[in-house]
XYZ file of C-alpha atoms in Angstrom:
373
model
C 0.000 0.000 0.000
C 1.109 3.548 -0.668
C 0.028 6.293 1.695
C -0.726 9.964 1.100
C 0.211 12.227 3.996
C -1.013 15.678 4.948
C 1.375 17.635 7.203
C 0.700 17.153 10.928
C -1.132 19.979 12.705
C 1.127 22.469 14.466
C 1.677 21.948 18.216
C -0.944 23.644 20.319
C -3.443 23.929 17.494
C -5.829 21.507 19.177
C -6.333 19.630 15.933
C -6.121 15.883 15.710
C -3.606 14.358 13.344
C -5.185 13.470 9.988
C -5.608 9.826 9.096
C -3.180 8.558 6.421
C -4.974 7.575 3.231
C -3.958 4.165 1.835
C -3.492 3.992 -1.923
C -3.822 0.505 -3.457
C -0.719 -0.650 -5.280
C -0.997 -2.710 -8.448
C 1.821 -5.145 -8.961
C 4.280 -3.582 -6.530
C 6.978 -5.991 -5.404
C 8.011 -6.240 -1.765
C 11.067 -7.641 -0.075
C 14.674 -7.347 -1.216
C 14.751 -10.444 -3.408
C 13.487 -10.051 -6.962
C 12.392 -6.447 -6.626
C 12.271 -4.404 -9.777
C 14.445 -1.366 -10.308
C 12.462 1.864 -9.905
C 12.398 4.748 -12.349
C 10.751 7.692 -10.597
C 9.284 10.294 -12.973
C 8.905 13.308 -10.663
C 7.202 16.622 -11.371
C 8.970 19.689 -9.979
C 6.739 22.703 -9.286
C 4.276 22.118 -6.454
C 5.423 18.531 -6.087
C 8.994 18.844 -4.782
C 9.697 22.560 -5.322
C 7.356 24.959 -3.454
C 7.624 27.784 -5.988
C 7.220 28.484 -9.700
C 9.347 30.835 -11.764
C 6.722 31.074 -14.530
C 3.954 32.273 -12.198
C 6.334 34.189 -9.935
C 4.928 32.407 -6.897
C 7.138 31.600 -3.928
C 6.530 29.334 -0.923
C 4.143 31.819 0.694
C 1.818 31.840 -2.316
C 2.301 28.129 -2.932
C 1.202 27.258 0.580
C -1.863 29.470 0.239
C -2.805 27.658 -2.963
C -2.373 24.324 -1.226
C -4.595 25.341 1.702
C -7.348 26.161 -0.792
C -7.437 22.467 -1.706
C -7.505 21.191 1.890
C -10.106 23.442 3.548
C -13.803 22.663 3.364
C -17.145 24.423 3.316
C -20.571 24.482 1.681
C -23.250 26.909 0.565
C -25.431 28.325 3.308
C -29.198 28.896 3.074
C -28.670 32.187 1.271
C -25.939 30.869 -1.007
C -23.146 32.292 1.142
C -20.003 30.250 1.806
C -19.902 28.542 5.203
C -16.890 26.716 6.614
C -17.527 23.238 8.023
C -14.067 22.690 9.544
C -11.328 24.833 11.064
C -8.467 22.572 10.057
C -7.133 21.311 6.728
C -7.783 17.678 5.904
C -7.500 15.184 3.089
C -11.070 13.994 3.309
C -14.194 16.094 3.238
C -15.344 16.285 6.871
C -18.971 15.697 5.892
C -20.749 14.356 2.784
C -21.893 17.694 1.376
C -18.617 19.570 1.908
C -16.535 20.837 -1.014
C -13.049 22.279 -0.956
C -12.540 26.008 -1.317
C -10.491 25.243 -4.425
C -13.356 23.375 -6.085
C -15.716 26.283 -5.515
C -13.487 29.323 -6.010
C -10.166 28.091 -7.405
C -6.685 28.561 -5.993
C -5.894 31.885 -4.361
C -2.203 32.726 -3.753
C -3.336 35.254 -1.114
C -5.920 32.919 0.442
C -5.083 33.573 4.111
C -4.310 37.282 3.742
C -7.958 38.299 4.005
C -11.519 37.353 3.237
C -12.817 33.846 3.808
C -9.382 32.267 4.182
C -8.152 34.657 6.858
C -9.217 32.240 9.598
C -6.413 29.904 8.459
C -3.743 32.595 8.717
C -2.107 31.138 11.827
C -1.869 27.713 10.206
C -0.303 29.269 7.123
C 2.309 31.029 9.257
C 3.174 27.890 11.201
C 3.419 25.677 8.145
C 5.492 28.290 6.345
C 8.016 28.119 9.169
C 8.411 24.397 8.458
C 9.644 25.311 4.982
C 12.179 27.833 6.314
C 15.810 27.174 5.442
C 17.997 26.573 8.529
C 21.074 28.736 8.962
C 22.957 30.571 6.253
C 21.416 30.541 2.766
C 22.860 28.140 0.208
C 23.227 29.315 -3.374
C 21.701 26.153 -4.852
C 19.762 24.471 -2.038
C 17.712 27.420 -0.768
C 15.571 30.147 -2.324
C 14.544 33.649 -1.291
C 11.033 34.974 -1.625
C 10.002 38.525 -2.433
C 10.410 39.496 1.222
C 13.980 38.254 1.401
C 13.115 35.223 3.531
C 14.896 31.952 2.808
C 13.254 28.547 2.240
C 14.115 25.042 1.090
C 14.325 24.843 -2.695
C 13.425 21.136 -2.697
C 11.168 19.768 0.012
C 12.936 17.845 2.797
C 10.464 15.000 2.331
C 11.850 14.466 -1.185
C 15.308 13.940 0.267
C 13.804 11.582 2.840
C 12.264 9.562 0.025
C 15.637 9.126 -1.674
C 17.333 8.274 1.606
C 14.626 5.732 2.498
C 14.968 3.979 -0.849
C 18.745 3.875 -0.435
C 18.520 2.460 3.084
C 16.093 -0.151 1.826
C 18.622 -1.276 -0.745
C 16.397 -0.312 -3.653
C 17.938 0.380 -7.066
C 16.362 3.486 -8.611
C 16.757 6.449 -10.936
C 15.089 9.879 -10.799
C 13.745 11.640 -13.899
C 12.377 15.139 -13.372
C 9.398 15.791 -15.703
C 8.147 19.370 -15.717
C 6.181 21.796 -17.864
C 7.959 24.688 -16.175
C 11.366 26.341 -16.394
C 12.860 25.325 -13.041
C 14.471 22.089 -14.262
C 18.085 23.374 -14.355
C 18.055 24.667 -10.786
C 16.281 21.554 -9.495
C 19.038 19.430 -11.052
C 21.744 21.650 -9.565
C 20.131 21.542 -6.128
C 19.880 17.775 -6.120
C 23.492 17.456 -7.258
C 24.585 19.616 -4.323
C 22.531 17.530 -1.907
C 24.009 14.299 -3.294
C 27.457 15.839 -2.839
C 26.692 16.033 0.892
C 26.175 19.802 1.018
C 22.688 19.765 2.560
C 23.022 20.565 6.288
C 20.081 18.342 7.215
C 20.878 15.409 4.906
C 24.663 14.910 4.809
C 24.190 11.128 4.415
C 22.899 11.660 0.870
C 26.538 11.618 -0.214
C 26.352 7.847 0.230
C 23.900 7.527 -2.668
C 25.657 6.487 -5.848
C 23.532 8.725 -8.075
C 25.197 10.815 -10.755
C 23.349 13.908 -11.989
C 23.132 14.802 -15.685
C 22.727 18.579 -15.734
C 21.787 18.649 -19.437
C 18.059 19.467 -19.602
C 16.132 17.331 -22.064
C 12.969 18.141 -23.974
C 9.881 16.145 -24.937
C 7.625 17.443 -27.697
C 4.354 15.871 -28.816
C 2.235 15.964 -31.953
C -0.495 13.867 -33.524
C 2.152 11.932 -35.426
C 4.764 11.233 -32.780
C 6.540 12.070 -29.548
C 10.111 13.328 -29.915
C 12.674 13.266 -27.097
C 15.893 15.275 -27.240
C 18.729 15.640 -24.755
C 22.100 16.866 -25.926
C 23.010 14.761 -28.950
C 20.315 12.192 -28.161
C 17.138 12.084 -30.233
C 14.394 9.468 -30.132
C 10.914 9.413 -31.664
C 7.893 7.143 -31.401
C 6.853 7.246 -35.070
C 8.677 4.013 -35.849
C 8.572 2.266 -32.479
C 7.068 3.441 -29.185
C 9.098 0.908 -27.248
C 12.282 2.836 -27.973
C 11.357 5.525 -25.476
C 10.283 2.961 -22.896
C 13.651 1.239 -23.203
C 15.411 4.610 -23.051
C 13.760 5.649 -19.787
C 14.167 2.141 -18.377
C 17.913 2.283 -18.947
C 18.493 5.712 -17.387
C 20.889 5.841 -14.457
C 21.206 8.426 -11.710
C 19.294 11.709 -12.044
C 18.190 13.596 -15.147
C 15.295 15.686 -16.355
C 13.079 16.714 -19.258
C 10.777 19.628 -19.989
C 7.467 18.280 -21.251
C 5.175 19.956 -23.782
C 2.801 22.320 -21.949
C 1.324 23.802 -25.135
C 0.323 20.320 -26.309
C -1.460 19.694 -22.993
C -3.268 23.037 -23.338
C -4.283 22.279 -26.937
C -5.826 19.047 -25.659
C -7.933 20.895 -23.060
C -5.647 19.809 -20.182
C -6.756 16.203 -20.573
C -4.850 12.939 -20.446
C -4.531 12.929 -24.240
C -2.155 15.891 -24.092
C -0.414 14.992 -20.851
C 3.149 13.975 -20.090
C 3.666 10.645 -21.880
C 4.487 7.596 -19.774
C 5.172 4.296 -21.504
C 4.264 1.209 -19.497
C 5.092 -2.463 -19.855
C 3.259 -4.215 -16.988
C 5.020 -7.477 -17.817
C 8.555 -6.107 -17.511
C 10.113 -8.141 -14.668
C 13.060 -5.799 -14.151
C 11.827 -2.177 -14.180
C 8.923 -0.406 -12.470
C 8.033 3.122 -13.692
C 6.233 5.459 -11.276
C 4.981 8.989 -11.991
C 4.633 11.451 -9.102
C 2.818 14.688 -9.947
C 0.494 16.995 -8.014
C -1.865 17.246 -10.991
C -2.527 13.529 -11.451
C -6.261 12.822 -11.314
C -8.281 9.653 -11.783
C -10.215 11.545 -14.453
C -9.006 11.370 -18.040
C -10.516 14.756 -18.875
C -8.573 16.504 -16.105
C -5.139 14.986 -15.549
C -1.527 15.591 -16.477
C -0.124 12.164 -17.411
C -0.781 10.195 -20.599
C 0.009 6.539 -19.810
C 0.427 4.212 -22.775
C 0.608 0.491 -22.160
C 3.011 -0.964 -24.694
C 1.494 -4.426 -24.833
C -1.768 -2.845 -25.968
C -0.327 0.087 -27.889
C 1.753 -2.140 -30.128
C -1.454 -3.744 -31.429
C -3.437 -0.527 -31.793
C -3.648 2.059 -34.497
C -1.083 4.831 -34.132
C -2.224 7.631 -31.872
C -4.981 5.745 -30.049
C -4.769 6.023 -26.277
C -4.643 3.106 -23.890
C -7.313 2.824 -21.171
C -5.016 3.227 -18.201
C -4.008 5.933 -15.767
C -1.201 6.431 -13.305
C -1.852 7.068 -9.633
C 1.150 7.925 -7.483
C 1.635 8.364 -3.768
C 2.109 11.825 -2.301
C 4.517 12.427 0.535
C 4.188 14.918 3.384
C 4.106 18.283 1.670
C 5.478 20.116 4.664
C 7.535 17.257 6.100
C 10.326 19.533 7.286
C 10.257 18.680 10.975
C 13.395 16.904 12.046
C 11.641 14.997 14.815
C 9.497 13.159 12.283
C 10.831 9.690 11.361
C 11.698 9.187 7.699
C 8.793 7.890 5.654
C 9.571 4.672 3.796
C 6.950 4.753 1.073
C 5.634 1.815 -0.873
C 5.113 3.755 -4.060
C 2.016 3.528 -6.228
C 1.792 1.811 -9.564
C -0.021 2.068 -12.856
C -3.742 1.411 -12.663
C -5.977 0.583 -15.596
C -9.102 2.677 -15.728
C -12.010 2.753 -18.170
C -12.851 5.702 -20.347
C -9.438 6.823 -21.572
C -10.876 7.439 -25.028
C -13.503 9.925 -23.889
C -13.311 13.259 -25.686
C -11.248 15.799 -23.754
C -12.976 18.527 -21.835
C -12.623 20.864 -18.915
C -9.726 23.041 -17.854
C -7.243 22.600 -15.101
C -5.121 25.486 -13.944
C -1.517 24.807 -12.984
C -1.590 24.061 -9.280
C 1.158 24.734 -6.788
C 0.753 22.121 -4.071
C -0.661 18.599 -4.242
C -4.415 18.625 -3.604
C -3.995 15.108 -2.168
C -7.189 13.808 -3.754
C -8.659 10.595 -2.374
C -10.553 9.063 -5.265
C -9.147 5.583 -4.645
C-alpha cells in the first residue's frame, strides 16, 4: 500500500492528526529479493519545489494555494459560503462539503484576508516548516520577495531518496516538468548528493550521478520526440524505444514536457506527459509522481500508454489506463518526524481513456492530495 500524507497539525493547534490515506498498489513488489528497479518520474513545481518561476509564486503563495485544496465548506441557506471545519484535511469532513479550491479556485493570497483569513495562523506555522535553517545556500535554498529563505526542494523528497537507499532499492530519478525550473532543481539535487545539505549529509552515500543537461519532450499527432544533448528518439517508428530509453536511465536527469500540447488538448490525459508502461517487464517499475494527477481522463496531467496494448493498436490511439502515485508529506520539514519509507504507487488501468477531452485545469502549486481511490 502507498500512503498519502497531509502535514501534521502544528503543536498547540488543538487539531487531531489526519488519518493517512492508503493507496492501493498494483503489482508492486516487496522484499529485497526479486524487486524491480524503480524509475521515478517526478514533477517539480508544487510537487517537490514549493515555488514556480513562470507564475512568480514563492513558498508563501504556494502554501496558500495548497490550503485552498484542503479546507472545506458548503453553501449556506442564502448561497453564502460557510466553513464546516477549522483545520485542513485530506477527506471532506462531511458528505456535502466541497473544498474552497473546487468552488473558487486557488488563491495565492488565500489567508491574507476574506474567507481564508481564519487559516492565517496555520499558514504562518506551516510556512516556518519550509524555512531554510542557517545561512542561505546558493543552490539548495531560495529567497522569496520578502527576502526570507526557504528550502528549494522539500525535505520530504530527500527523505524519500534516503529511504529507498537504506532499503537497498535500485532506482533512478527523472524530473518531468512543464515549467522552467528544471536546471536549478538538477543543480540543487546534485549539491545535496554531494553532501552539502546541512540536514541530509548522508545523501553523499547515494551512488547517483546527476546529468545537468536538460532534455525536452515534444508531442504531436504523429509522434513524440525526445531530445537531450546529442540524443534524439521518436515514437513514429517504435514506441518501445522511449520505454527502453527511460528504463535504462541511471542516476538523475530531467526533461521539460510539452505544456502547449497539454493546453491544446484541453488539459486532458490525451495531451499529458507521456508515460510508456510495460506491466510485464520483470526488471523495471516506472512510477509517476505529480500533483496534478487525477483519476479523471478529462482533467489529468499524465498520458500513460501500455506498450502491450499500444503495439497492437492504431497509431495515436490512447490506452485505457491511468497512473496514480503516492504523495509524501508536503510540509515534512520537521526533524523529529521519522523518515517515511513509502511503498510507491503503480499504474492502474481505468475505463474511459478514449472519452473526448474537456474541462480546464489550472496549474496548481501544491498537491491537492485527492482521495478518489
